[in-house]
PDB file of C-alpha atoms in Angstrom:
ATOM      1  CA  UNK A   1     -54.184 -32.354 -28.462  1.00 56.00           C
ATOM      2  CA  UNK A   2     -55.057 -28.717 -29.208  1.00 52.00           C
ATOM      3  CA  UNK A   3     -56.604 -28.391 -25.786  1.00 54.00           C
ATOM      4  CA  UNK A   4     -53.468 -29.598 -24.002  1.00 56.00           C
ATOM      5  CA  UNK A   5     -51.293 -27.329 -26.142  1.00 42.00           C
ATOM      6  CA  UNK A   6     -53.560 -24.354 -25.362  1.00 41.00           C
ATOM      7  CA  UNK A   7     -53.421 -25.016 -21.636  1.00 50.00           C
ATOM      8  CA  UNK A   8     -49.634 -25.298 -21.705  1.00 42.00           C
ATOM      9  CA  UNK A   9     -49.353 -22.093 -23.728  1.00 37.00           C
ATOM     10  CA  UNK A  10     -51.535 -20.191 -21.238  1.00 46.00           C
ATOM     11  CA  UNK A  11     -49.525 -21.510 -18.285  1.00 45.00           C
ATOM     12  CA  UNK A  12     -46.258 -20.573 -20.000  1.00 42.00           C
ATOM     13  CA  UNK A  13     -47.503 -17.044 -20.782  1.00 38.00           C
ATOM     14  CA  UNK A  14     -48.811 -16.658 -17.235  1.00 40.00           C
ATOM     15  CA  UNK A  15     -45.348 -17.371 -15.888  1.00 40.00           C
ATOM     16  CA  UNK A  16     -43.988 -14.231 -17.558  1.00 36.00           C
ATOM     17  CA  UNK A  17     -46.791 -12.069 -16.181  1.00 36.00           C
ATOM     18  CA  UNK A  18     -46.051 -13.066 -12.583  1.00 39.00           C
ATOM     19  CA  UNK A  19     -42.290 -12.979 -13.105  1.00 43.00           C
ATOM     20  CA  UNK A  20     -42.365  -9.167 -13.505  1.00 50.00           C
ATOM     21  CA  UNK A  21     -44.113  -8.715 -10.168  1.00 65.00           C
ATOM     22  CA  UNK A  22     -41.766 -11.146  -8.410  1.00 75.00           C
ATOM     23  CA  UNK A  23     -38.706  -9.413  -9.881  1.00 84.00           C
ATOM     24  CA  UNK A  24     -39.883  -6.024  -8.615  1.00 84.00           C
ATOM     25  CA  UNK A  25     -40.546  -7.354  -5.101  1.00 87.00           C
ATOM     26  CA  UNK A  26     -37.150  -9.084  -5.077  1.00 89.00           C
ATOM     27  CA  UNK A  27     -35.517  -5.838  -6.222  1.00 89.00           C
ATOM     28  CA  UNK A  28     -37.215  -3.931  -3.411  1.00 90.00           C
ATOM     29  CA  UNK A  29     -36.329  -6.539  -0.772  1.00 90.00           C
ATOM     30  CA  UNK A  30     -32.668  -6.468  -1.758  1.00 91.00           C
ATOM     31  CA  UNK A  31     -32.406  -2.653  -1.665  1.00 91.00           C
ATOM     32  CA  UNK A  32     -30.307  -1.216   1.129  1.00 94.00           C
ATOM     33  CA  UNK A  33     -32.038   2.124   0.578  1.00 95.00           C
ATOM     34  CA  UNK A  34     -35.631   2.259  -0.638  1.00 94.00           C
ATOM     35  CA  UNK A  35     -36.343   4.803  -3.358  1.00 94.00           C
ATOM     36  CA  UNK A  36     -39.367   6.970  -4.071  1.00 94.00           C
ATOM     37  CA  UNK A  37     -39.992   4.901  -7.184  1.00 93.00           C
ATOM     38  CA  UNK A  38     -40.171   1.676  -5.207  1.00 94.00           C
ATOM     39  CA  UNK A  39     -42.438   3.082  -2.504  1.00 95.00           C
ATOM     40  CA  UNK A  40     -44.675   4.845  -5.038  1.00 94.00           C
ATOM     41  CA  UNK A  41     -44.835   1.624  -7.053  1.00 95.00           C
ATOM     42  CA  UNK A  42     -46.056  -0.317  -3.998  1.00 93.00           C
ATOM     43  CA  UNK A  43     -48.611   2.390  -3.195  1.00 93.00           C
ATOM     44  CA  UNK A  44     -49.894   2.738  -6.763  1.00 94.00           C
ATOM     45  CA  UNK A  45     -50.141  -1.035  -7.237  1.00 92.00           C
ATOM     46  CA  UNK A  46     -52.040  -1.400  -3.969  1.00 90.00           C
ATOM     47  CA  UNK A  47     -54.491   1.316  -5.019  1.00 92.00           C
ATOM     48  CA  UNK A  48     -54.879  -0.159  -8.507  1.00 92.00           C
ATOM     49  CA  UNK A  49     -53.578   2.999 -10.211  1.00 93.00           C
ATOM     50  CA  UNK A  50     -50.958   1.263 -12.379  1.00 93.00           C
ATOM     51  CA  UNK A  51     -50.398  -2.185 -13.787  1.00 90.00           C
ATOM     52  CA  UNK A  52     -47.678  -4.481 -12.467  1.00 88.00           C
ATOM     53  CA  UNK A  53     -45.526  -3.924 -15.544  1.00 88.00           C
ATOM     54  CA  UNK A  54     -45.321  -0.146 -14.967  1.00 92.00           C
ATOM     55  CA  UNK A  55     -42.008   1.515 -14.210  1.00 92.00           C
ATOM     56  CA  UNK A  56     -40.985   3.331 -11.060  1.00 93.00           C
ATOM     57  CA  UNK A  57     -41.082   6.621 -12.963  1.00 94.00           C
ATOM     58  CA  UNK A  58     -44.687   5.996 -13.989  1.00 94.00           C
ATOM     59  CA  UNK A  59     -45.625   5.233 -10.387  1.00 93.00           C
ATOM     60  CA  UNK A  60     -44.093   8.513  -9.185  1.00 94.00           C
ATOM     61  CA  UNK A  61     -45.863  10.466 -11.940  1.00 94.00           C
ATOM     62  CA  UNK A  62     -49.248   8.927 -11.124  1.00 94.00           C
ATOM     63  CA  UNK A  63     -49.001   9.682  -7.405  1.00 93.00           C
ATOM     64  CA  UNK A  64     -47.761  13.221  -8.067  1.00 92.00           C
ATOM     65  CA  UNK A  65     -50.670  13.837 -10.461  1.00 92.00           C
ATOM     66  CA  UNK A  66     -53.103  12.626  -7.778  1.00 91.00           C
ATOM     67  CA  UNK A  67     -51.508  14.841  -5.114  1.00 85.00           C
ATOM     68  CA  UNK A  68     -50.319  11.881  -3.046  1.00 86.00           C
ATOM     69  CA  UNK A  69     -46.748  13.134  -3.025  1.00 86.00           C
ATOM     70  CA  UNK A  70     -46.270  16.849  -2.353  1.00 75.00           C
ATOM     71  CA  UNK A  71     -43.507  17.533  -4.873  1.00 80.00           C
ATOM     72  CA  UNK A  72     -42.038  16.011  -7.972  1.00 81.00           C
ATOM     73  CA  UNK A  73     -39.214  13.698  -6.938  1.00 89.00           C
ATOM     74  CA  UNK A  74     -36.848  11.431  -8.791  1.00 90.00           C
ATOM     75  CA  UNK A  75     -37.790   7.782  -8.936  1.00 90.00           C
ATOM     76  CA  UNK A  76     -34.325   6.806  -7.714  1.00 93.00           C
ATOM     77  CA  UNK A  77     -34.052   9.356  -4.898  1.00 93.00           C
ATOM     78  CA  UNK A  78     -33.733   7.833  -1.436  1.00 94.00           C
ATOM     79  CA  UNK A  79     -36.907   7.978   0.631  1.00 93.00           C
ATOM     80  CA  UNK A  80     -36.894   8.852   4.331  1.00 94.00           C
ATOM     81  CA  UNK A  81     -39.176   7.301   6.922  1.00 94.00           C
ATOM     82  CA  UNK A  82     -41.414  10.384   7.339  1.00 91.00           C
ATOM     83  CA  UNK A  83     -41.972  10.586   3.573  1.00 92.00           C
ATOM     84  CA  UNK A  84     -42.656   6.855   3.364  1.00 93.00           C
ATOM     85  CA  UNK A  85     -45.269   7.285   6.113  1.00 90.00           C
ATOM     86  CA  UNK A  86     -46.838  10.157   4.162  1.00 89.00           C
ATOM     87  CA  UNK A  87     -47.140   8.045   1.004  1.00 91.00           C
ATOM     88  CA  UNK A  88     -48.570   5.061   2.882  1.00 91.00           C
ATOM     89  CA  UNK A  89     -51.144   7.144   4.795  1.00 87.00           C
ATOM     90  CA  UNK A  90     -52.480   8.315   1.414  1.00 84.00           C
ATOM     91  CA  UNK A  91     -53.367   4.702   0.485  1.00 88.00           C
ATOM     92  CA  UNK A  92     -56.168   4.451   3.039  1.00 82.00           C
ATOM     93  CA  UNK A  93     -58.437   7.522   3.017  1.00 72.00           C
ATOM     94  CA  UNK A  94     -60.080   6.349   6.243  1.00 69.00           C
ATOM     95  CA  UNK A  95     -56.704   6.816   7.962  1.00 68.00           C
ATOM     96  CA  UNK A  96     -57.062  10.533   8.352  1.00 65.00           C
ATOM     97  CA  UNK A  97     -53.543  10.942   9.720  1.00 61.00           C
ATOM     98  CA  UNK A  98     -54.771  12.712  12.814  1.00 64.00           C
ATOM     99  CA  UNK A  99     -55.965  16.234  13.534  1.00 68.00           C
ATOM    100  CA  UNK A 100     -52.649  17.965  12.844  1.00 68.00           C
ATOM    101  CA  UNK A 101     -52.232  16.046   9.582  1.00 70.00           C
ATOM    102  CA  UNK A 102     -55.621  17.375   8.477  1.00 66.00           C
ATOM    103  CA  UNK A 103     -54.952  20.923   9.667  1.00 68.00           C
ATOM    104  CA  UNK A 104     -51.599  21.090   7.870  1.00 67.00           C
ATOM    105  CA  UNK A 105     -53.211  19.655   4.733  1.00 71.00           C
ATOM    106  CA  UNK A 106     -50.947  16.645   4.765  1.00 72.00           C
ATOM    107  CA  UNK A 107     -47.582  16.997   6.428  1.00 76.00           C
ATOM    108  CA  UNK A 108     -45.153  14.040   6.336  1.00 81.00           C
ATOM    109  CA  UNK A 109     -44.269  14.811   9.959  1.00 79.00           C
ATOM    110  CA  UNK A 110     -47.814  14.148  11.140  1.00 81.00           C
ATOM    111  CA  UNK A 111     -48.258  11.097   8.919  1.00 81.00           C
ATOM    112  CA  UNK A 112     -45.142   9.716  10.613  1.00 87.00           C
ATOM    113  CA  UNK A 113     -46.564  10.538  14.049  1.00 84.00           C
ATOM    114  CA  UNK A 114     -49.863   8.847  13.151  1.00 84.00           C
ATOM    115  CA  UNK A 115     -48.170   5.613  12.105  1.00 86.00           C
ATOM    116  CA  UNK A 116     -45.963   5.786  15.165  1.00 89.00           C
ATOM    117  CA  UNK A 117     -48.909   6.278  17.537  1.00 84.00           C
ATOM    118  CA  UNK A 118     -50.768   3.384  15.896  1.00 86.00           C
ATOM    119  CA  UNK A 119     -47.776   1.083  16.440  1.00 90.00           C
ATOM    120  CA  UNK A 120     -47.019   0.660  12.736  1.00 90.00           C
ATOM    121  CA  UNK A 121     -43.618   2.308  13.127  1.00 92.00           C
ATOM    122  CA  UNK A 122     -41.529   1.578  16.250  1.00 91.00           C
ATOM    123  CA  UNK A 123     -41.445   4.302  18.928  1.00 89.00           C
ATOM    124  CA  UNK A 124     -37.675   4.774  18.700  1.00 92.00           C
ATOM    125  CA  UNK A 125     -37.737   5.498  14.940  1.00 91.00           C
ATOM    126  CA  UNK A 126     -36.157   8.626  13.491  1.00 92.00           C
ATOM    127  CA  UNK A 127     -38.286  10.363  10.820  1.00 91.00           C
ATOM    128  CA  UNK A 128     -35.115  11.323   8.919  1.00 93.00           C
ATOM    129  CA  UNK A 129     -33.717   7.805   8.772  1.00 94.00           C
ATOM    130  CA  UNK A 130     -33.216   6.069   5.451  1.00 95.00           C
ATOM    131  CA  UNK A 131     -35.478   3.061   4.960  1.00 93.00           C
ATOM    132  CA  UNK A 132     -34.345  -0.243   3.462  1.00 94.00           C
ATOM    133  CA  UNK A 133     -36.514  -2.050   0.946  1.00 94.00           C
ATOM    134  CA  UNK A 134     -37.299  -4.766   3.477  1.00 94.00           C
ATOM    135  CA  UNK A 135     -38.420  -2.153   6.025  1.00 94.00           C
ATOM    136  CA  UNK A 136     -40.619  -0.475   3.403  1.00 94.00           C
ATOM    137  CA  UNK A 137     -42.382  -3.769   2.668  1.00 93.00           C
ATOM    138  CA  UNK A 138     -42.701  -4.622   6.370  1.00 93.00           C
ATOM    139  CA  UNK A 139     -44.290  -1.249   7.122  1.00 93.00           C
ATOM    140  CA  UNK A 140     -46.679  -1.649   4.180  1.00 93.00           C
ATOM    141  CA  UNK A 141     -47.696  -5.101   5.442  1.00 91.00           C
ATOM    142  CA  UNK A 142     -48.285  -3.727   8.940  1.00 91.00           C
ATOM    143  CA  UNK A 143     -50.363  -0.871   7.475  1.00 90.00           C
ATOM    144  CA  UNK A 144     -52.442  -3.400   5.538  1.00 90.00           C
ATOM    145  CA  UNK A 145     -53.104  -5.333   8.729  1.00 89.00           C
ATOM    146  CA  UNK A 146     -53.861  -2.166  10.744  1.00 86.00           C
ATOM    147  CA  UNK A 147     -55.930  -0.150   8.259  1.00 84.00           C
ATOM    148  CA  UNK A 148     -56.934  -2.554   5.527  1.00 79.00           C
ATOM    149  CA  UNK A 149     -59.667  -4.252   7.594  1.00 62.00           C
ATOM    150  CA  UNK A 150     -60.797  -7.194   5.485  1.00 52.00           C
ATOM    151  CA  UNK A 151     -58.370  -6.878   2.583  1.00 51.00           C
ATOM    152  CA  UNK A 152     -55.413  -8.473   4.356  1.00 43.00           C
ATOM    153  CA  UNK A 153     -57.584 -11.126   5.946  1.00 43.00           C
ATOM    154  CA  UNK A 154     -58.852 -12.400   2.603  1.00 45.00           C
ATOM    155  CA  UNK A 155     -55.440 -13.167   1.132  1.00 43.00           C
ATOM    156  CA  UNK A 156     -55.084 -16.686  -0.234  1.00 42.00           C
ATOM    157  CA  UNK A 157     -52.264 -18.336   1.672  1.00 39.00           C
ATOM    158  CA  UNK A 158     -52.049 -21.482  -0.462  1.00 39.00           C
TER     159      UNK A 158
END
């Protein structure tokens, strides 16, 4: 009887752990305009820099401290496509961002051009356009498939 109760208790507690992550993803998907906090959260989670119960503010602070965003921004400020590209390029160090990205010591313009030339971002995209939450997640997924080599191929589909 204790064993069954223990198993049920663990399953019940596990539900709350995964609920936080699902709520954040749902929040991002429903956003008409993605924010720096949301994009930084996705980046920091993917890199293992924060836990899933961290806030958007904590995600921004962590990436700023690591130099992965060039200036301190508000967690609820709208993110533009070029800046989203810059944050995502920082996730994969092997994605150098191209020669000009390296020479300029990390310019969002050249991160955008790199993702555009690799087919991650459509050719007709404007770097100053506002990104929706759904677009931010779609671009992250495409980056994972393009640059993540084995990591996206080992995902459990079941």
